[in-house]
XYZ file of C-alpha atoms in Angstrom:
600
model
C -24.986 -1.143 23.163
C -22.650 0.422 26.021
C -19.999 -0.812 27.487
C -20.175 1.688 30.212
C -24.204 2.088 30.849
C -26.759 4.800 30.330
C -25.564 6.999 33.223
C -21.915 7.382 33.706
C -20.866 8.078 37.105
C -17.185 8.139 38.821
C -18.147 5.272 40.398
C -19.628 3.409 37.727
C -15.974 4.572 35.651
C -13.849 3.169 37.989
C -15.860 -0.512 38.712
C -16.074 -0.393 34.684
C -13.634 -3.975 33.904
C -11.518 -3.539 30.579
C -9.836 -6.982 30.808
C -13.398 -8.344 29.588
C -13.561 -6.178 26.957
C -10.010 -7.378 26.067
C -11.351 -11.060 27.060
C -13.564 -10.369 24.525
C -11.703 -8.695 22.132
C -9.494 -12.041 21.712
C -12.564 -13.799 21.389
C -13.068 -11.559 18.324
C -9.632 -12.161 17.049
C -10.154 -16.089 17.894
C -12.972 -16.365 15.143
C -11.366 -14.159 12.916
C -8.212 -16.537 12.812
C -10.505 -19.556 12.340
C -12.436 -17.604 9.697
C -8.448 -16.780 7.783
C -7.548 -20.536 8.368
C -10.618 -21.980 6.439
C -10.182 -19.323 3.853
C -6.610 -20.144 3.395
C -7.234 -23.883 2.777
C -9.707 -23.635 0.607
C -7.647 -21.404 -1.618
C -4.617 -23.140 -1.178
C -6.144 -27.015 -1.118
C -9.433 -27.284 -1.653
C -9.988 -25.509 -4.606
C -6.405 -26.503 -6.374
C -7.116 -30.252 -5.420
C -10.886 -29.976 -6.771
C -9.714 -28.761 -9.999
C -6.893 -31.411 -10.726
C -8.864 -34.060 -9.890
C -12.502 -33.293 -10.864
C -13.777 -32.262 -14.636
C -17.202 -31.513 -16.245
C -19.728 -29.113 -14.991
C -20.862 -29.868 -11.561
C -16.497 -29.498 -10.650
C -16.957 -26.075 -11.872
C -20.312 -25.307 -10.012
C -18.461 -26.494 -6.613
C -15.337 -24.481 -7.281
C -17.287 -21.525 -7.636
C -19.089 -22.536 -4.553
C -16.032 -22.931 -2.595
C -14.683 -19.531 -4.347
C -17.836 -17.926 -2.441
C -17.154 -19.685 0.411
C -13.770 -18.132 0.186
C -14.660 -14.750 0.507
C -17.387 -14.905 3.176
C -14.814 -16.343 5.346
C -12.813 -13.503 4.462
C -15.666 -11.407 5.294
C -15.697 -12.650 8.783
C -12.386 -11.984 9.227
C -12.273 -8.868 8.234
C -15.550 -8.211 10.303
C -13.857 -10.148 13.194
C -10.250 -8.061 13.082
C -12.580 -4.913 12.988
C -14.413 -6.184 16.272
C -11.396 -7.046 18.006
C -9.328 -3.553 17.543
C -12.709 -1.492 18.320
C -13.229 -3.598 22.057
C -9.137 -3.291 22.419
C -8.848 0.613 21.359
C -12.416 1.104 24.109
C -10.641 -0.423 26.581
C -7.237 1.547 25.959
C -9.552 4.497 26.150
C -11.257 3.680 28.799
C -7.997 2.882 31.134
C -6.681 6.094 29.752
C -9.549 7.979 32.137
C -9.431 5.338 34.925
C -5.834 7.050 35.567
C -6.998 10.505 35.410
C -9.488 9.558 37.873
C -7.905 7.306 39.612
C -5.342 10.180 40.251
C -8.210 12.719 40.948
C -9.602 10.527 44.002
C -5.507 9.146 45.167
C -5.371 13.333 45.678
C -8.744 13.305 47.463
C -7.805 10.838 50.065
C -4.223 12.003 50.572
C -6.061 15.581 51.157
C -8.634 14.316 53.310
C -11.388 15.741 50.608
C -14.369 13.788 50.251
C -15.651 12.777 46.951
C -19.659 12.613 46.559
C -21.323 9.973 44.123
C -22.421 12.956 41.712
C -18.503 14.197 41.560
C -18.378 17.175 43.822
C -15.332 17.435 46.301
C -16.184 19.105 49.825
C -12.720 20.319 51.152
C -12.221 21.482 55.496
C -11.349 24.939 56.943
C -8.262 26.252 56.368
C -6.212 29.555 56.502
C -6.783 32.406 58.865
C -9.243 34.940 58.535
C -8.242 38.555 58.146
C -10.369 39.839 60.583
C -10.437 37.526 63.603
C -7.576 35.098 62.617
C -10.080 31.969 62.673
C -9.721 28.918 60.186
C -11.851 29.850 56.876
C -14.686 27.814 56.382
C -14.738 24.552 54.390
C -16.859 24.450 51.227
C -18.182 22.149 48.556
C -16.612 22.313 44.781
C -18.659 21.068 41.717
C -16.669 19.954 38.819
C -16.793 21.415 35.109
C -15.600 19.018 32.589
C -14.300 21.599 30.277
C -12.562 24.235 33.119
C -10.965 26.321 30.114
C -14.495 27.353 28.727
C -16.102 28.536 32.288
C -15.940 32.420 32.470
C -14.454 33.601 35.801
C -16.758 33.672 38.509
C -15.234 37.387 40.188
C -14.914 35.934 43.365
C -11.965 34.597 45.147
C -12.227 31.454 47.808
C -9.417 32.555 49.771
C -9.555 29.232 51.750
C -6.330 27.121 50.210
C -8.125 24.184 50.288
C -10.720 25.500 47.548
C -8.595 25.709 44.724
C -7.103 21.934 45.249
C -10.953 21.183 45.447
C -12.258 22.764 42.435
C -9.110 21.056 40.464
C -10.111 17.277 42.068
C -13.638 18.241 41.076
C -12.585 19.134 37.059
C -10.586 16.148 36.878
C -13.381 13.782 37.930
C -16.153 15.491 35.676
C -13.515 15.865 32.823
C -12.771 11.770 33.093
C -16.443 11.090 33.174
C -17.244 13.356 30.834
C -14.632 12.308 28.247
C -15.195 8.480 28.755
C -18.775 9.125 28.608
C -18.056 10.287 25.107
C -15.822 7.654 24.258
C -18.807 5.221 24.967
C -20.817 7.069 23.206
C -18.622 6.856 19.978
C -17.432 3.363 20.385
C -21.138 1.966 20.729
C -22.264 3.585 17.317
C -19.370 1.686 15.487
C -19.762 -1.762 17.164
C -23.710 -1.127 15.947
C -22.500 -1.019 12.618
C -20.826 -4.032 12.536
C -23.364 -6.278 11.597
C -23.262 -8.411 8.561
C -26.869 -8.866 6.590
C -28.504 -11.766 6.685
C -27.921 -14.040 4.317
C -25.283 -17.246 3.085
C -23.545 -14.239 0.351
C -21.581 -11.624 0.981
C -22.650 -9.216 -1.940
C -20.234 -6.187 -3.049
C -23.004 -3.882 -1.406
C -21.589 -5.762 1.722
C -18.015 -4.713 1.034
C -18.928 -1.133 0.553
C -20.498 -1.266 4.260
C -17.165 -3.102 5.056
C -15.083 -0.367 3.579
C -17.223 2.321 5.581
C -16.416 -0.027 8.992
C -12.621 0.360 8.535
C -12.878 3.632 8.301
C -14.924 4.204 11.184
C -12.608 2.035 13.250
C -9.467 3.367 11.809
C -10.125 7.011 12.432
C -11.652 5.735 16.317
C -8.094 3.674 16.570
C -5.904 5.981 15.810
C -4.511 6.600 19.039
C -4.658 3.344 19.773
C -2.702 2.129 16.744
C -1.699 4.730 14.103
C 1.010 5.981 16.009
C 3.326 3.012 15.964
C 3.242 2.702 12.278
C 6.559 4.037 11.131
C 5.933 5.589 8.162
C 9.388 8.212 8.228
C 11.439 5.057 9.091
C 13.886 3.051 6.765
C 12.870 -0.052 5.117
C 15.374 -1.992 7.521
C 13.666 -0.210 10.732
C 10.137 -0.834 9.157
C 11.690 -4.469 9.176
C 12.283 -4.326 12.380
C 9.277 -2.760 13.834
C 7.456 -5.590 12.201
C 9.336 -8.421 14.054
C 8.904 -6.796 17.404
C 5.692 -6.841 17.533
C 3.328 -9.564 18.988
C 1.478 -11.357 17.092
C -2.129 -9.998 18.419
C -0.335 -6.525 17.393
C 0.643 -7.599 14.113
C -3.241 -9.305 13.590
C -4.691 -5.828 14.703
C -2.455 -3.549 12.236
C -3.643 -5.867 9.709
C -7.265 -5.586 10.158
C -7.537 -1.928 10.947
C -4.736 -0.385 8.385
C -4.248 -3.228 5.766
C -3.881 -0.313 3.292
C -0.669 1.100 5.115
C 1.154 -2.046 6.253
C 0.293 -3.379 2.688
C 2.374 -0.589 0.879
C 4.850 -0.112 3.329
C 8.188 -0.827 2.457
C 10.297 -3.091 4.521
C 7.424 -5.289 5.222
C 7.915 -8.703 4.578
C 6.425 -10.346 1.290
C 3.531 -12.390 2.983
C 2.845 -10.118 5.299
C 2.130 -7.345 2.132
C 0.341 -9.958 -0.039
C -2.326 -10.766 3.022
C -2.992 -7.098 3.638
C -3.427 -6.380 0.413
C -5.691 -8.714 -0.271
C -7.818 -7.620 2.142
C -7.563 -4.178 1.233
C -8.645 -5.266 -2.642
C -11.676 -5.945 -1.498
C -12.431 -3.259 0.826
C -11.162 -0.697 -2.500
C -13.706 -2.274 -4.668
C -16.508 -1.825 -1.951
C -15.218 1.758 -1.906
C -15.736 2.445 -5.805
C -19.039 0.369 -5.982
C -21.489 1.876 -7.245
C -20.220 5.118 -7.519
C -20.799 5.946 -11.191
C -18.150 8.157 -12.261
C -15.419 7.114 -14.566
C -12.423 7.337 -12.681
C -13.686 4.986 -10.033
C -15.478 2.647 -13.207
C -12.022 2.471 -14.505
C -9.874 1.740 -11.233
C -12.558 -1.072 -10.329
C -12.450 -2.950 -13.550
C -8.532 -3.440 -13.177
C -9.500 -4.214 -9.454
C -11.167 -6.838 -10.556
C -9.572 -7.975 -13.595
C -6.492 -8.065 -10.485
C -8.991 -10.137 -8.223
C -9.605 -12.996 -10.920
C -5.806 -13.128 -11.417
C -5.084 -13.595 -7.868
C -7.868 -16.029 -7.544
C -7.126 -18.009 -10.457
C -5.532 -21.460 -10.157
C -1.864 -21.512 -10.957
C -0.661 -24.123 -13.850
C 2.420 -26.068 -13.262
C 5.619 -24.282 -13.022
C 3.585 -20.982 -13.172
C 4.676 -18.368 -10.599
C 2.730 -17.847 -7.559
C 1.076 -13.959 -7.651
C 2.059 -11.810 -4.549
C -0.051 -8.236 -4.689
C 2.710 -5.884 -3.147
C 0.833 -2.952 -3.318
C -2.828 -1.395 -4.354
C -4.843 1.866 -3.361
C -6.713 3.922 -5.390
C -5.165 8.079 -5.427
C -3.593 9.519 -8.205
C -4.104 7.080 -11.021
C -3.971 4.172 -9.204
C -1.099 2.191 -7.732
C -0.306 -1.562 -7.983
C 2.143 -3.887 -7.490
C 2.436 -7.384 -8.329
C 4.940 -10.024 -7.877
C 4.981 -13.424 -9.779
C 7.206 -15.344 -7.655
C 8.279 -14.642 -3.316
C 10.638 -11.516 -3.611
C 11.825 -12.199 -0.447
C 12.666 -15.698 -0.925
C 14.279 -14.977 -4.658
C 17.686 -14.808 -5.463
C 16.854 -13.059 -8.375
C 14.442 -9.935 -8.096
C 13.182 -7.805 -10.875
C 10.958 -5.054 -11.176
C 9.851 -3.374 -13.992
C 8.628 0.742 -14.109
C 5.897 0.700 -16.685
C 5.720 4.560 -18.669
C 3.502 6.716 -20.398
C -0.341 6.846 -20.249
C 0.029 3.781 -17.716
C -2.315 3.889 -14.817
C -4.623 1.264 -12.900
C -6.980 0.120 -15.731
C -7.766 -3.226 -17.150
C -5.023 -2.530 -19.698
C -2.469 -2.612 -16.941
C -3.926 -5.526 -14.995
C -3.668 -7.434 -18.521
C -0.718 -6.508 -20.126
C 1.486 -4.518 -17.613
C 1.305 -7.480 -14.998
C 1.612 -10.398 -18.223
C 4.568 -8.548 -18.925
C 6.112 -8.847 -15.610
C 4.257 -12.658 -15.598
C 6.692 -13.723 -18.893
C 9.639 -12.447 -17.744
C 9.190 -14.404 -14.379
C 8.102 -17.279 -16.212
C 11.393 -17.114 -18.776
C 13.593 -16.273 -15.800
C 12.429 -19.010 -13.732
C 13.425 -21.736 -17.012
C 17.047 -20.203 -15.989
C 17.152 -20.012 -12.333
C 13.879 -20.960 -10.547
C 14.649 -18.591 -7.767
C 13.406 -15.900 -9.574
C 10.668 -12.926 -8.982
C 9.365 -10.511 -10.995
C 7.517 -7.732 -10.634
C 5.400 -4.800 -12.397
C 5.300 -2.129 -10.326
C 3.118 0.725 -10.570
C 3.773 2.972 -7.189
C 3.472 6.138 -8.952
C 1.587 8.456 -11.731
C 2.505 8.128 -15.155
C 1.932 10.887 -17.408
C -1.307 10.507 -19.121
C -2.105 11.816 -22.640
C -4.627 10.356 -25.242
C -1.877 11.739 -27.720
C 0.759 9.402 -26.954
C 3.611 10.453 -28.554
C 2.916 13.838 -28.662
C 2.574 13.990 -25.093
C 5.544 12.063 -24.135
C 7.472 14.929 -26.373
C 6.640 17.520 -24.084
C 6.399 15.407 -20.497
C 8.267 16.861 -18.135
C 10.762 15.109 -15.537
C 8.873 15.921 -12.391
C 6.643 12.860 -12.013
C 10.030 10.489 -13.093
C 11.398 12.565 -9.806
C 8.436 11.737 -7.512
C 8.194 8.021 -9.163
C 12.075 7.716 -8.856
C 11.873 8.338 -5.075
C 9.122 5.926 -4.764
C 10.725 3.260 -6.737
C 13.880 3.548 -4.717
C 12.188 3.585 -1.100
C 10.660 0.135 -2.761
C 14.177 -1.170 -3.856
C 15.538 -0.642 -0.386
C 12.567 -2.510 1.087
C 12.779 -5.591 -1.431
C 16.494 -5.509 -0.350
C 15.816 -5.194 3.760
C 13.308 -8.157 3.266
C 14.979 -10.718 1.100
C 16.054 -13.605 3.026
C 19.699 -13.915 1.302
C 22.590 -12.208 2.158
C 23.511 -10.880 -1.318
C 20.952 -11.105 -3.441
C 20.588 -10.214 -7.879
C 18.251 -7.417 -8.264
C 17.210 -5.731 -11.465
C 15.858 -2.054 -12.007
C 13.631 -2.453 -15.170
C 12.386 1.142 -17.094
C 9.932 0.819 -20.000
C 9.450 4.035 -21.938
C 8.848 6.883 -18.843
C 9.316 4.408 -16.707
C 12.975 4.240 -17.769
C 12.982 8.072 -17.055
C 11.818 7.059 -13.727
C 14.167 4.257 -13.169
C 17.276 6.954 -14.239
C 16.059 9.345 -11.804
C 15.958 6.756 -8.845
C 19.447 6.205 -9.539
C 20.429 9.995 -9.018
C 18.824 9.847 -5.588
C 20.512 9.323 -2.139
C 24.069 7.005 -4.071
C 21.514 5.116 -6.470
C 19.237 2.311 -6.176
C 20.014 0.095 -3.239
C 21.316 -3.154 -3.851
C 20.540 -3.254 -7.400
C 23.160 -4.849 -9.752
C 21.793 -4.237 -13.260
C 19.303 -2.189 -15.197
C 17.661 -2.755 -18.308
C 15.818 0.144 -20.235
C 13.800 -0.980 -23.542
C 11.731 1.892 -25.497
C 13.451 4.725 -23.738
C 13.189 8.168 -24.402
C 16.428 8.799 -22.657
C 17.288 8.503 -19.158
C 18.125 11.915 -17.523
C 21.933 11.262 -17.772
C 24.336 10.807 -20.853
C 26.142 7.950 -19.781
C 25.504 4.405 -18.813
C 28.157 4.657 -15.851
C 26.514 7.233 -14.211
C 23.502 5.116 -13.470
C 25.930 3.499 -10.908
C 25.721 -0.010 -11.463
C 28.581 0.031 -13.970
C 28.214 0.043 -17.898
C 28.501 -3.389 -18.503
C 25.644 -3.944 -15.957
C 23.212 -1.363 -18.065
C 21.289 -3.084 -20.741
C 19.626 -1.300 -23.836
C 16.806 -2.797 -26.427
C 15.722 -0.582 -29.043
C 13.596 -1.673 -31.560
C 13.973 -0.149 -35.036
C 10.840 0.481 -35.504
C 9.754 2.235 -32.216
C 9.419 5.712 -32.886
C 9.719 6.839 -29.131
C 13.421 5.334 -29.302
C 13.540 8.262 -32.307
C 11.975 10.822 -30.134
C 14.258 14.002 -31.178
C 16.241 16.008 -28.913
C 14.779 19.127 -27.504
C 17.567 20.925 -29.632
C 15.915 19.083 -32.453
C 12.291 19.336 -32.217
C 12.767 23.324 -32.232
C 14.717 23.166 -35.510
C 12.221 20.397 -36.355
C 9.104 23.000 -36.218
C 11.160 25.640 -38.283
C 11.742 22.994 -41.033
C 7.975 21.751 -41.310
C 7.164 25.568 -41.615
C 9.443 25.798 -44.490
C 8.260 22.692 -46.175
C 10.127 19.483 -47.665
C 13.208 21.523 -47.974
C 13.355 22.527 -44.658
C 13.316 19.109 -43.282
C 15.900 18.204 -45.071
C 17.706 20.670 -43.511
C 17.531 19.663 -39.826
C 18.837 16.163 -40.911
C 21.685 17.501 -42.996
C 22.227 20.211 -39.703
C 22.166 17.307 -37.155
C 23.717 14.095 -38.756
C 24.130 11.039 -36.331
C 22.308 13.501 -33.740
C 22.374 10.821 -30.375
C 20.111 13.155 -28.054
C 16.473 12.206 -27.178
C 13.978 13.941 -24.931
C 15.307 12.936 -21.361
C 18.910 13.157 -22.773
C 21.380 10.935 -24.929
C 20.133 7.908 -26.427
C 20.728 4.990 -24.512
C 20.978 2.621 -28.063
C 23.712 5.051 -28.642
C 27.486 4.198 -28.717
C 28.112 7.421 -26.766
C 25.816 6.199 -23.895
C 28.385 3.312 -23.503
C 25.816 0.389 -22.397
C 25.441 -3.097 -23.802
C 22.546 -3.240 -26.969
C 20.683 -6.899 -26.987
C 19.006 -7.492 -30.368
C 15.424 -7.157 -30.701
C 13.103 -7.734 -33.350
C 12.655 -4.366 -35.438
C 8.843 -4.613 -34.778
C 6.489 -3.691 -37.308
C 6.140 -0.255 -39.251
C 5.603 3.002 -38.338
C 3.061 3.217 -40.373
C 0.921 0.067 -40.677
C -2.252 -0.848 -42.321
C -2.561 2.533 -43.759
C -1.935 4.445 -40.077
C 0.412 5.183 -37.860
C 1.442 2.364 -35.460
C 2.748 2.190 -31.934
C 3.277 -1.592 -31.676
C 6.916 -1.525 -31.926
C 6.824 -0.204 -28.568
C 4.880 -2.658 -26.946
C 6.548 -5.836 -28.170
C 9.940 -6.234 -25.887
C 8.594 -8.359 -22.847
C 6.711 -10.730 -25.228
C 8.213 -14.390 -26.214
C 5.898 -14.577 -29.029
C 6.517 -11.268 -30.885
C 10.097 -10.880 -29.904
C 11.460 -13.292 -28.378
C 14.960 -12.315 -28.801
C 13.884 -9.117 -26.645
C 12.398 -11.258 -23.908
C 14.747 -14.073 -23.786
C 17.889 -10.939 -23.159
C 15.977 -9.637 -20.623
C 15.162 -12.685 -19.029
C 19.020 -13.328 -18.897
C 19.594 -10.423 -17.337
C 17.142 -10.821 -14.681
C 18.301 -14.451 -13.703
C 21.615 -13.212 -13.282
C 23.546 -14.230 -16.730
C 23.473 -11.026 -18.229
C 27.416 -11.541 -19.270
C 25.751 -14.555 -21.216
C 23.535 -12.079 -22.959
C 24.109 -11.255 -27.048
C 24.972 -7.962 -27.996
C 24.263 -6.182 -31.083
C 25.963 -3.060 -32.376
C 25.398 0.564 -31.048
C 23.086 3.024 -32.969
């Protein structure tokens, strides 16, 4: 396949007609709409109307039929939106070295230089020789597409004329040359994008689709990358966004759903589609590799998948997948409910030993799923979200880790958490709207460290912290939403809510070294102590914020060994539902209404 032939000439360069590429580029784009159309009503009707009104087994077998269904159409599209940004970026290309050509031959004619079919430029007499004062003879100039890397020939033309030749002649080879090459490059993608035969679209198929994008992104670039404003604000991501057509917007979401997916400032919808897309073309990416990292990231992929495809109940919040990609130790984020269309927004910064694995695609995003679902009982213009945009520390230890993590990934997390903030804030359709910062154990770290950054976290009116380790700062008002906007739950029970001061744990080594005695001694040294790791205790009554009850959760040491589950408890309405009622409150704006209990 060539767009341009087997022998590129000048000639053949400049007759060469890239509005039918684009002609057929729309074509492309055509199907590929089609393709997203019948996708989207089968997952939004066919499939919701099948299972409300249909029971037994052979209701089942067609649901999972149309779920199949579902993604080959999503397949196409995919496929499609990768045709239809390769023919547009060859034919950007390809105009690119019509001008250069075009400008070659417009300095040809104006010269009076003739330009042969195989690119040489013959040029008149001109000058006066030395000798006998006569014009110096014309000549004939060959081109060399790459002028830089010719060594000099030692001889000088000193006809004028030559010179203006021999730069005609580059121009033209270097145009040919370089579009000869573009050919080249663009034929051996469009080759490769070819589905298998076949009514199933197999993840072997995704993986091929994963290796297309990348082949087309990294051919697009010039053609698209550039525009993608990646050191912008949220509000002039926004922006960008709305002024661009809508064959623009189609093409940035076929060729780079990973970046517009994640970027901030993007609306909702606009997020939730490119991520979806880019789900699949992840877990076509880790397929098959073998290795346990990848293993790990593509069972929470998956686990993420079901959710998403899954048929919502009644009154259960609609899923919105804000964010997903694969470095570090994974990123995710999920939205039960439209944050843009929300008066109330939450999202919640999950902590230690947190990364993208089942256990976060089951528990991390139920947790975030409950407090939507409590929230929404309140005000039903409620989202919440679990967001995992950065790396947590990671330690099979636990505790022990989290007693000697540093701050520097609740720095990095706390700039990514705020950048997200602003963009949930640039996108929401109301004027004022009730957002919620929401730190769990590290993540609280990371949620006080986004409010040290740049005045705070935009638009955010309250923060909750439950199992914190201590927030970088000793007082609630210097989180900057006000004391009686910071809300604490500490569970008597969870040890990391205990975590000693650093002051502490030194004299607390000394004192196991001397025995029982010696721990007595740090206590009677440090009564009423209110510092933890990351600073003072938020439970405290020096921190100054407002303490909801929660249930003490159950023993330290349970069943004969140690236990972490007083930890884990807050978001649930089943285990402690005193917990996830008050924080449910606070998210649907009635955190004045919320009990308080007394101060540690």
């Amino acid at each position: 396949m060539s767009a341009l032939g087997s022998t590129l000439t000048w000639t053949k360069l400049r007759e060469v007609r890239c509005a039918e590429l684009e002609e057929a580029a729309d074509g492309w784009g055509r199907a590929g709409n089609r393709a997203d159309a019948a996708r989207d009503r089968i997952d939004t009707q066919l499939v919701d109307d099948l299972r409300r009104t249909q029971r037994g087994e052979a209701a089942r077998a067609a649901v999972r039929r149309l779920r199949r269904l579902s993604k080959n159409f999503q397949y196409i599209h995919t496929e499609c939106g990768l045709l239809r940004t390769t023919l547009n970026s060859l034919a950007h290309e390809v105009k690119a070295q019509q001008r250069v050509l075009q400008g070659a031959l417009d300095d040809a004619a104006a010269l009076k230089f003739t330009v042969h079919p195989d690119g040489s430029v013959t040029y008149p007499a001109a000058g006066e020789g030395l000798v006998d004062g006569k014009p110096l003879a014309g000549g004939r100039a060959s081109g060399v597409p790459n002028p830089d890397l010719a060594g000099p020939s030692g001889l000088i033309a000193p006809n004028p004329n030559a010179a203006k030749a021999q730069d005609i002649a580059d121009r033209v080879a270097r145009a040919v040359r370089t579009a000869a090459d573009v050919d080249w490059r663009y034929a051996k993608i469009l080759r490769a994008l070819r589905a298998e035969d076949g009514l199933d679209v197999p993840a072997a198929t995704w993986t091929d689709a994963a290796g297309d994008a990348a082949a087309v992104r990294q051919a697009a670039s010039g053609y698209l990358k550039q525009g993608i404003p990646h050191d912008a604000s949220p509000a002039e991501r926004k922006a960008w966004w709305e002024g661009l057509t809508d064959e623009q917007r189609e093409e940035y979401l076929a060729v780079y759903p990973d970046q517009i997916g994640n970027l901030d400032g993007i609306p909702a919808l606009v997020r939730d589609a490119a991520n979806r897309d880019n789900l699949q073309l992840l877990m076509g990416k880790l397929e098959g590799r073998g290795d346990e990292d990848s293993e790990t990231k593509l069972a929470a992929l998956r686990e993420i998948d079901r959710q998403l495809q899954a048929v919502r109940g009644p009154g259960e919040p609609p899923m919105y997948l804000l964010g997903i990609g694969d470095q570090g130790n994974g990123r995710a984020i999920v939205s039960y409910g439209n944050p843009d269309t929300s008066r109330n927004v939450a999202a919640y910064v999950p902590g230690l030993n947190t990364s993208l694995d089942e256990g976060f695609a089951k528990g991390d995003l139920k947790r975030a799923r409950d407090t939507a679902a409590a929230a929404r009982e309140i005000d039903h213009s409620t989202a919440a979200i679990a967001w995992l945009g950065y790396d947590a520390p990671q330690s099979p230890d636990g505790l022990s880790s989290l007693a000697v993590a540093s701050t520097e990934r609740a720095e990095i997390g706390g700039r990514a958490f705020r950048g997200f903030m602003s963009g949930l804030a640039a996108s929401n359709d109301h004027s004022d709207p009730h957002m919620t910062a929401i730190g769990h154990s590290y993540g609280s770290r990371t949620v006080g460290a986004a409010t040290q950054q740049g005045g705070g976290i935009p638009e955010v009116d309250d923060i909750v912290l439950v199992g914190s380790p201590g927030v970088g700062v000793d007082r609630a008002e210097d989180l900057g939403v006000g004391r009686d906007h910071v809300f604490v739950g500490a569970a008597d029970n969870d040890v990391v809510t205990r975590l000693p001061s650093k002051g502490q744990a030194v004299l607390a080594a000394a004192g196991h070294a001397l025995g029982p005695a010696g721990s007595l001694a740090v206590d009677v040294v440090h009564p009423g102590d209110d510092g933890l790791w990351f600073g003072r205790d938020p439970a405290s009554e020096g921190f100054g914020a407002r303490r909801f009850p929660v249930d003490s959760g159950p023993p330290l040491i349970h069943l004969g060994r140690p236990s972490m589950d007083a930890h884990s408890q807050y978001f649930d309405p089943e285990l402690d539902s005193a917990s996830a009622d008050s924080v449910a409150m606070v998210v649907a704006g009635r955190g004045h209404q919320v009990k308080q209990e007394s101060a540690r």
